[in-house]
């Protein structure tokens, strides 16, 4: 990985600066901030999702600062210019569990001189981290905004089952994902992102990293017509789950780049896209080409391996 002296400068709006804050839970955290000119402002912490960066918040930071806040947006563990994390598939993926990402968040804010956060705002995976932060330290994270990923609550531990017969154990390898048995076999994106090949699939895809990211952001945006008119699911059955958009539930035989490639926006649509022009896509392309996706993907592995669930179980009956 390049050092910060070898990195391309980020083109940021005037009033946003970047810093590197060392000693944060084993990391040196790359931070964008606004509203830093005045001391003792209440802090707002912005946590991005996958596959995003602190840079993703650049267009909302100045309005928040103008409203009187010190706005802090880090590259989270596994992303961008933050360093100190293990990006190997066979490395310490447990260091990416929600609990550790929450420790990163709290340690960063304290290192920057705040004894509390007025509001923690999270998008996607960042929303999961924000919810956990507010759950475990409501005294420190005083309010919360979550985007795109609602908090599902604390999983229930089995109660009063000690005298009941133990359930029969399923032989290893016999449990099938119901999505794979549908007439059109499917797979969940979290399962896909947890696989060994997912990083290479995206980093070295046929259409190239820039075009993959363009198509991926397009299908997840309001610009894509198929995101309009979606209805709530009525159950957790495979048939219902398969009604989700293709970026959540993929065809079983496709990678994510293969899944989104047919929906690449036209040159006319790209030129009309004011919220993410091509020069801004280039920022994501440069950053992920340098770091790969595995750091961000390791959080999904903590989810499918049950680590994130086990941390939440400790808070049974608190909410």
Coordinates of N, CA and C in Angstrom, one line a residue, residues 35-215:
X35 N -16.1 22.2 9.7 CA -16.5 22.8 10.9 C -15.4 22.8 12.0
X36 N -14.2 22.6 11.6 CA -13.1 22.5 12.5 C -12.5 23.8 13.0
X37 N -12.9 24.9 12.3 CA -12.3 26.2 12.6 C -12.7 26.7 14.0
X38 N -13.9 26.3 14.5 CA -14.4 26.8 15.8 C -14.3 25.6 16.8
X39 N -13.8 25.9 18.0 CA -13.7 24.8 19.0 C -15.0 24.6 19.7
X40 N -15.1 23.5 20.4 CA -16.2 23.1 21.3 C -17.5 23.0 20.5
X41 N -17.5 22.7 19.2 CA -18.7 22.4 18.5 C -19.1 21.0 18.8
X42 N -20.4 20.7 18.8 CA -20.9 19.3 19.0 C -20.5 18.5 17.7
X43 N -20.1 17.3 18.0 CA -19.5 16.4 16.9 C -20.7 15.6 16.3
X44 N -20.5 15.5 14.9 CA -21.4 14.6 14.2 C -20.4 13.6 13.4
X45 N -20.6 12.4 13.7 CA -19.7 11.3 13.1 C -20.4 10.6 12.0
X46 N -19.8 10.6 10.8 CA -20.4 10.0 9.6 C -19.7 8.7 9.2
X47 N -20.4 7.6 9.2 CA -19.8 6.3 8.9 C -20.3 5.8 7.5
X48 N -19.4 5.6 6.6 CA -19.8 5.1 5.2 C -20.1 3.6 5.2
X49 N -20.6 3.2 4.1 CA -20.9 1.7 3.9 C -19.9 1.1 2.9
X50 N -20.4 0.0 2.2 CA -19.6 -0.7 1.2 C -20.2 -0.5 -0.1
X51 N -19.4 -0.3 -1.2 CA -18.0 -0.1 -1.2 C -17.7 1.4 -1.3
X52 N -17.7 2.1 -0.2 CA -17.6 3.6 -0.1 C -16.4 4.0 0.6
X53 N -16.3 5.3 0.9 CA -15.2 6.0 1.5 C -15.7 7.2 2.3
X54 N -14.8 7.7 3.1 CA -15.1 9.0 3.8 C -15.5 10.0 2.7
X55 N -14.9 10.0 1.6 CA -15.2 10.9 0.4 C -16.7 10.9 0.0
X56 N -17.4 9.8 0.4 CA -18.8 9.7 0.0 C -19.6 10.7 0.7
X57 N -19.1 11.3 1.8 CA -19.9 12.3 2.6 C -19.6 13.7 2.2
X58 N -18.8 13.9 1.2 CA -18.2 15.3 0.9 C -19.3 16.3 0.6
X59 N -20.5 15.9 0.1 CA -21.5 16.8 -0.4 C -22.5 17.2 0.7
X60 N -22.4 16.5 1.9 CA -23.3 16.9 3.0 C -22.5 17.5 4.2
X61 N -21.2 17.4 4.1 CA -20.4 17.9 5.3 C -20.5 19.4 5.5
X62 N -20.4 20.2 4.5 CA -20.4 21.6 4.6 C -21.7 22.1 5.1
X63 N -22.9 21.7 4.6 CA -24.2 22.1 5.2 C -24.3 21.8 6.7
X64 N -23.8 20.6 7.1 CA -23.8 20.3 8.5 C -22.9 21.2 9.3
X65 N -21.7 21.5 8.8 CA -20.8 22.4 9.4 C -21.5 23.8 9.6
X66 N -22.2 24.2 8.5 CA -22.8 25.5 8.5 C -23.9 25.6 9.6
X67 N -24.4 24.4 9.9 CA -25.5 24.4 11.0 C -24.8 24.3 12.4
X68 N -23.5 24.4 12.5 CA -22.9 24.5 13.8 C -22.2 23.3 14.3
X69 N -21.9 22.3 13.5 CA -21.3 21.0 14.0 C -19.9 20.9 13.5
X70 N -19.1 20.1 14.3 CA -17.8 19.6 13.9 C -18.1 18.2 13.2
X71 N -17.9 18.2 11.9 CA -18.3 17.0 11.1 C -17.1 16.1 10.8
X72 N -17.2 14.9 11.2 CA -16.0 14.0 11.2 C -16.4 12.8 10.3
X73 N -15.7 12.5 9.3 CA -16.0 11.4 8.4 C -14.7 10.6 8.1
X74 N -14.5 9.4 8.8 CA -13.3 8.6 8.6 C -13.5 7.6 7.4
X75 N -12.3 7.2 6.8 CA -12.3 6.0 6.1 C -12.3 4.9 7.1
X76 N -13.3 4.0 7.1 CA -13.4 3.0 8.1 C -12.4 1.9 8.0
X77 N -12.2 1.1 9.0 CA -11.3 0.0 9.0 C -11.5 -0.9 7.7
X78 N -10.5 -1.1 6.9 CA -10.6 -1.8 5.7 C -10.7 -1.0 4.4
X79 N -10.7 0.3 4.6 CA -11.1 1.2 3.4 C -10.0 2.3 3.3
X80 N -9.9 2.7 2.0 CA -9.2 4.0 1.7 C -7.9 4.1 2.3
X81 N -7.7 5.3 2.9 CA -6.3 5.7 3.4 C -6.1 5.4 4.8
X82 N -7.1 4.8 5.5 CA -6.8 4.3 6.8 C -5.9 3.1 6.7
X83 N -4.9 3.0 7.6 CA -4.0 1.9 7.6 C -3.9 1.2 8.9
X84 N -3.3 0.0 8.9 CA -3.1 -0.8 10.1 C -4.0 -2.0 10.2
X85 N -4.9 -2.2 9.2 CA -5.8 -3.4 9.2 C -5.2 -4.5 8.3
X86 N -5.7 -5.7 8.6 CA -5.2 -6.9 7.9 C -6.2 -7.2 6.7
X87 N -5.7 -7.0 5.5 CA -6.5 -7.2 4.3 C -6.4 -8.6 3.7
X88 N -5.8 -9.5 4.3 CA -5.7 -10.9 3.8 C -6.9 -11.7 4.1
X89 N -7.4 -12.5 3.1 CA -8.5 -13.4 3.4 C -8.3 -14.3 4.5
X90 N -7.0 -14.8 4.6 CA -6.7 -15.8 5.6 C -6.1 -15.1 6.9
X91 N -6.3 -13.8 6.9 CA -5.7 -13.1 8.1 C -6.8 -13.0 9.2
X92 N -6.6 -11.9 10.0 CA -7.5 -11.8 11.2 C -8.8 -11.1 10.8
X93 N -9.7 -11.8 10.2 CA -10.9 -11.2 9.8 C -11.8 -10.8 10.9
X94 N -11.6 -11.4 12.1 CA -12.5 -11.1 13.3 C -12.2 -9.6 13.7
X95 N -11.1 -9.0 13.3 CA -10.9 -7.6 13.7 C -11.8 -6.7 13.0
X96 N -12.6 -7.2 12.1 CA -13.6 -6.4 11.3 C -15.0 -6.5 11.9
X97 N -15.2 -7.2 13.0 CA -16.5 -7.4 13.5 C -17.1 -6.0 14.0
X98 N -18.4 -5.9 14.1 CA -19.0 -4.7 14.4 C -18.5 -4.1 15.7
X99 N -18.2 -4.9 16.7 CA -17.7 -4.4 18.0 C -16.4 -3.6 17.8
X100 N -15.5 -4.2 16.9 CA -14.2 -3.5 16.7 C -14.4 -2.2 15.9
X101 N -15.3 -2.2 14.9 CA -15.5 -1.0 14.2 C -16.1 0.1 15.1
X102 N -16.9 -0.3 16.1 CA -17.4 0.6 17.0 C -16.3 1.2 17.9
X103 N -15.4 0.3 18.3 CA -14.3 0.8 19.1 C -13.5 1.8 18.3
X104 N -13.3 1.6 17.0 CA -12.6 2.5 16.1 C -13.3 3.9 16.2
X105 N -14.6 3.8 16.1 CA -15.4 5.1 16.0 C -15.3 5.9 17.3
X106 N -15.4 5.2 18.4 CA -15.3 5.9 19.7 C -13.9 6.4 20.0
X107 N -12.9 5.6 19.7 CA -11.5 6.0 19.9 C -11.1 7.2 19.0
X108 N -11.6 7.2 17.8 CA -11.3 8.4 16.9 C -11.9 9.7 17.5
X109 N -13.2 9.7 17.8 CA -13.8 10.9 18.3 C -13.1 11.4 19.6
X110 N -12.8 10.5 20.5 CA -12.1 10.9 21.7 C -10.7 11.5 21.4
X111 N -10.0 10.8 20.5 CA -8.7 11.4 20.1 C -8.8 12.8 19.5
X112 N -9.9 13.1 18.9 CA -10.1 14.4 18.3 C -10.7 15.4 19.3
X113 N -10.8 15.0 20.6 CA -11.1 16.0 21.6 C -12.5 16.1 22.0
X114 N -13.4 15.1 21.7 CA -14.8 15.1 22.0 C -15.1 14.0 23.1
X115 N -15.9 14.4 24.1 CA -16.2 13.4 25.1 C -17.6 12.8 24.9
X116 N -18.2 13.2 23.7 CA -19.5 12.6 23.3 C -19.7 13.0 21.9
X117 N -20.7 12.3 21.2 CA -21.1 12.6 19.9 C -22.5 13.0 19.8
X118 N -22.8 14.2 19.3 CA -24.1 14.7 19.2 C -25.0 13.8 18.4
X119 N -24.5 13.3 17.2 CA -25.2 12.4 16.4 C -24.2 11.5 15.6
X120 N -24.5 10.2 15.6 CA -23.7 9.3 14.7 C -24.6 8.9 13.6
X121 N -24.1 9.1 12.3 CA -24.9 8.9 11.1 C -24.2 7.8 10.3
X122 N -24.9 6.7 10.0 CA -24.4 5.6 9.3 C -25.2 5.2 8.1
X123 N -24.4 4.8 7.0 CA -25.1 4.3 5.8 C -24.6 2.9 5.5
X124 N -25.5 2.0 5.2 CA -25.2 0.6 4.8 C -24.5 0.0 6.0
X125 N -23.3 -0.6 5.8 CA -22.6 -1.2 6.9 C -22.4 -0.2 8.0
X126 N -22.1 1.1 7.6 CA -21.9 2.1 8.6 C -23.2 2.3 9.5
X127 N -24.4 2.0 9.0 CA -25.6 2.1 9.8 C -25.6 1.0 10.8
X128 N -25.1 -0.2 10.5 CA -25.0 -1.3 11.4 C -24.1 -0.9 12.6
X129 N -22.9 -0.3 12.2 CA -22.0 0.1 13.2 C -22.6 1.2 14.1
X130 N -23.2 2.2 13.5 CA -23.8 3.3 14.2 C -24.9 2.8 15.2
X131 N -25.7 1.8 14.8 CA -26.7 1.2 15.7 C -26.1 0.5 16.9
X132 N -25.0 -0.2 16.6 CA -24.3 -0.9 17.7 C -23.7 0.2 18.7
X133 N -23.1 1.2 18.1 CA -22.5 2.3 19.0 C -23.6 2.8 19.9
X134 N -24.7 3.1 19.4 CA -25.8 3.7 20.2 C -26.3 2.7 21.2
X135 N -26.3 1.5 20.9 CA -26.8 0.4 21.8 C -25.9 0.3 23.0
X136 N -24.5 0.2 22.7 CA -23.6 -0.1 23.8 C -23.2 1.1 24.6
X137 N -23.2 2.3 24.0 CA -22.8 3.5 24.7 C -23.7 4.7 24.4
X138 N -25.0 4.6 24.8 CA -25.9 5.7 24.6 C -25.5 7.0 25.3
X139 N -24.7 6.9 26.3 CA -24.2 8.1 27.0 C -23.2 8.8 26.1
X140 N -22.5 8.1 25.2 CA -21.5 8.8 24.4 C -22.1 9.2 23.0
X141 N -22.8 8.2 22.4 CA -23.5 8.5 21.1 C -24.9 8.9 21.4
X142 N -25.2 10.2 21.4 CA -26.4 10.7 22.0 C -27.6 10.7 21.1
X143 N -27.4 10.6 19.8 CA -28.5 10.4 18.8 C -28.0 9.7 17.6
X144 N -28.9 9.1 16.8 CA -28.4 8.3 15.7 C -29.3 8.5 14.5
X145 N -28.7 8.4 13.3 CA -29.4 8.4 12.0 C -28.8 7.2 11.3
X146 N -29.7 6.3 10.8 CA -29.3 5.2 10.0 C -29.9 5.2 8.6
X147 N -29.1 4.9 7.6 CA -29.6 5.0 6.2 C -29.4 3.7 5.5
X148 N -30.4 3.2 4.9 CA -30.4 2.0 4.0 C -30.3 0.7 4.7
X149 N -30.1 0.7 6.0 CA -29.9 -0.6 6.7 C -30.5 -0.5 8.1
X150 N -31.8 -0.8 8.2 CA -32.5 -0.7 9.5 C -31.9 -1.7 10.5
X151 N -31.9 -1.3 11.8 CA -31.4 -2.1 12.9 C -32.4 -3.2 13.2
X152 N -32.0 -4.4 13.1 CA -32.9 -5.6 13.3 C -33.2 -5.9 14.8
X153 N -32.5 -5.2 15.7 CA -32.7 -5.6 17.1 C -31.7 -6.6 17.6
X154 N -31.8 -6.9 18.9 CA -30.9 -7.9 19.5 C -31.4 -9.3 19.3
X155 N -30.6 -10.2 18.8 CA -31.1 -11.6 18.7 C -31.4 -12.2 20.0
X156 N -32.5 -13.0 20.0 CA -32.9 -13.7 21.3 C -32.1 -14.9 21.6
X157 N -31.7 -15.0 22.9 CA -31.0 -16.2 23.3 C -32.1 -17.2 23.7
X158 N -31.9 -18.5 23.6 CA -32.9 -19.5 24.0 C -33.2 -19.4 25.5
X159 N -34.4 -19.4 25.9 CA -34.8 -19.2 27.3 C -35.5 -20.4 27.8
X160 N -35.2 -20.9 29.0 CA -35.8 -22.0 29.7 C -35.9 -23.2 28.9
X161 N -34.7 -23.6 28.3 CA -34.7 -24.8 27.5 C -33.7 -25.8 28.1
X162 N -33.2 -25.6 29.3 CA -32.2 -26.5 29.8 C -32.7 -27.9 30.0
X163 N -34.1 -28.0 30.3 CA -34.6 -29.4 30.6 C -35.3 -30.0 29.4
X164 N -35.2 -29.3 28.3 CA -35.8 -29.9 27.0 C -34.8 -30.7 26.3
X165 N -35.3 -31.7 25.5 CA -34.4 -32.6 24.8 C -33.6 -31.7 23.8
X166 N -32.3 -32.1 23.6 CA -31.5 -31.4 22.7 C -32.0 -31.7 21.3
X167 N -32.0 -30.6 20.4 CA -32.4 -30.9 19.0 C -31.4 -31.8 18.3
X168 N -31.9 -32.6 17.4 CA -31.1 -33.5 16.6 C -30.1 -32.7 15.8
X169 N -28.8 -33.1 15.8 CA -27.8 -32.4 15.0 C -27.9 -32.7 13.6
X170 N -27.8 -31.7 12.7 CA -27.8 -32.0 11.3 C -26.4 -32.4 10.9
X171 N -26.3 -33.4 10.1 CA -24.9 -33.8 9.6 C -24.3 -32.6 8.8
X172 N -23.0 -32.5 8.9 CA -22.3 -31.4 8.2 C -22.6 -31.5 6.7
X173 N -22.9 -30.3 6.1 CA -23.0 -30.2 4.7 C -24.4 -30.6 4.2
X174 N -25.4 -30.9 5.1 CA -26.7 -31.3 4.6 C -27.7 -30.1 4.5
X175 N -27.4 -29.0 5.1 CA -28.3 -27.8 5.1 C -28.1 -27.0 3.9
X176 N -29.2 -26.8 3.1 CA -29.1 -26.1 1.8 C -29.7 -24.7 2.0
X177 N -29.1 -23.7 1.4 CA -29.7 -22.4 1.4 C -31.0 -22.5 0.5
X178 N -32.2 -22.2 1.1 CA -33.4 -22.3 0.3 C -33.3 -21.4 -1.0
X179 N -32.6 -20.4 -1.1 CA -32.5 -19.6 -2.3 C -31.9 -20.4 -3.4
X180 N -31.0 -21.3 -3.1 CA -30.4 -22.1 -4.2 C -31.3 -23.2 -4.8
X181 N -32.5 -23.4 -4.1 CA -33.4 -24.5 -4.6 C -34.6 -23.9 -5.4
X182 N -34.6 -22.6 -5.6 CA -35.7 -22.0 -6.3 C -35.6 -22.4 -7.8
X183 N -36.7 -22.3 -8.6 CA -36.6 -22.6 -10.0 C -35.5 -21.8 -10.7
X184 N -35.3 -20.5 -10.3 CA -34.2 -19.8 -10.8 C -33.2 -19.6 -9.6
X185 N -32.2 -20.5 -9.4 CA -31.4 -20.5 -8.2 C -30.8 -19.1 -8.0
X186 N -30.8 -18.7 -6.7 CA -30.3 -17.4 -6.3 C -29.3 -17.6 -5.1
X187 N -28.6 -16.4 -4.8 CA -27.8 -16.4 -3.6 C -27.8 -15.0 -3.0
X188 N -27.7 -14.9 -1.7 CA -27.7 -13.6 -1.0 C -26.4 -12.9 -1.2
X189 N -26.4 -11.6 -1.3 CA -25.2 -10.8 -1.5 C -24.2 -11.0 -0.3
X190 N -24.8 -11.0 0.9 CA -23.9 -11.2 2.1 C -23.1 -12.5 2.0
X191 N -23.8 -13.5 1.5 CA -23.1 -14.8 1.4 C -22.0 -14.7 0.3
X192 N -22.4 -14.1 -0.8 CA -21.4 -13.9 -1.9 C -20.2 -13.1 -1.5
X193 N -20.4 -12.0 -0.8 CA -19.3 -11.1 -0.3 C -18.4 -11.8 0.7
X194 N -18.9 -12.9 1.3 CA -18.1 -13.6 2.2 C -17.2 -14.6 1.6
X195 N -17.3 -14.9 0.3 CA -16.5 -15.9 -0.4 C -15.1 -15.5 -0.7
X196 N -14.2 -16.4 -0.8 CA -12.8 -16.1 -1.1 C -12.6 -15.4 -2.4
X197 N -13.5 -15.7 -3.4 CA -13.3 -15.1 -4.7 C -13.9 -13.7 -4.9
X198 N -14.7 -13.2 -4.0 CA -15.4 -12.0 -4.2 C -14.5 -10.8 -4.5
X199 N -13.4 -10.7 -3.7 CA -12.5 -9.6 -4.0 C -11.9 -9.6 -5.4
X200 N -11.4 -10.7 -5.8 CA -10.8 -10.8 -7.1 C -11.9 -10.6 -8.2
X201 N -13.1 -11.2 -8.0 CA -14.2 -11.0 -9.0 C -14.4 -9.5 -9.3
X202 N -14.4 -8.7 -8.2 CA -14.7 -7.2 -8.4 C -13.4 -6.5 -8.9
X203 N -12.3 -6.8 -8.3 CA -11.1 -6.0 -8.6 C -10.6 -6.3 -10.0
X204 N -10.8 -7.5 -10.5 CA -10.3 -7.8 -11.8 C -11.4 -8.3 -12.8
X205 N -12.5 -7.6 -12.7 CA -13.7 -8.0 -13.5 C -13.5 -7.7 -15.0
X206 N -14.3 -8.3 -15.8 CA -14.1 -8.2 -17.3 C -14.3 -6.8 -17.8
X207 N -15.3 -6.1 -17.2 CA -15.6 -4.7 -17.7 C -14.7 -3.7 -17.2
X208 N -13.8 -4.0 -16.2 CA -12.9 -3.1 -15.6 C -13.5 -2.5 -14.4
X209 N -12.7 -2.1 -13.4 CA -13.1 -1.6 -12.1 C -14.0 -0.4 -12.2
X210 N -13.6 0.6 -13.1 CA -14.4 1.8 -13.2 C -15.8 1.5 -13.7
X211 N -15.9 0.7 -14.7 CA -17.3 0.5 -15.2 C -18.1 -0.4 -14.2
X212 N -17.4 -1.3 -13.5 CA -18.2 -2.1 -12.5 C -18.7 -1.1 -11.4
X213 N -17.9 -0.2 -10.9 CA -18.4 0.7 -9.9 C -19.4 1.6 -10.4
X214 N -19.3 2.1 -11.7 CA -20.4 2.9 -12.3 C -21.7 2.2 -12.3
X215 N -21.7 0.9 -12.8 CA -22.9 0.1 -12.9 C -23.5 -0.2 -11.5

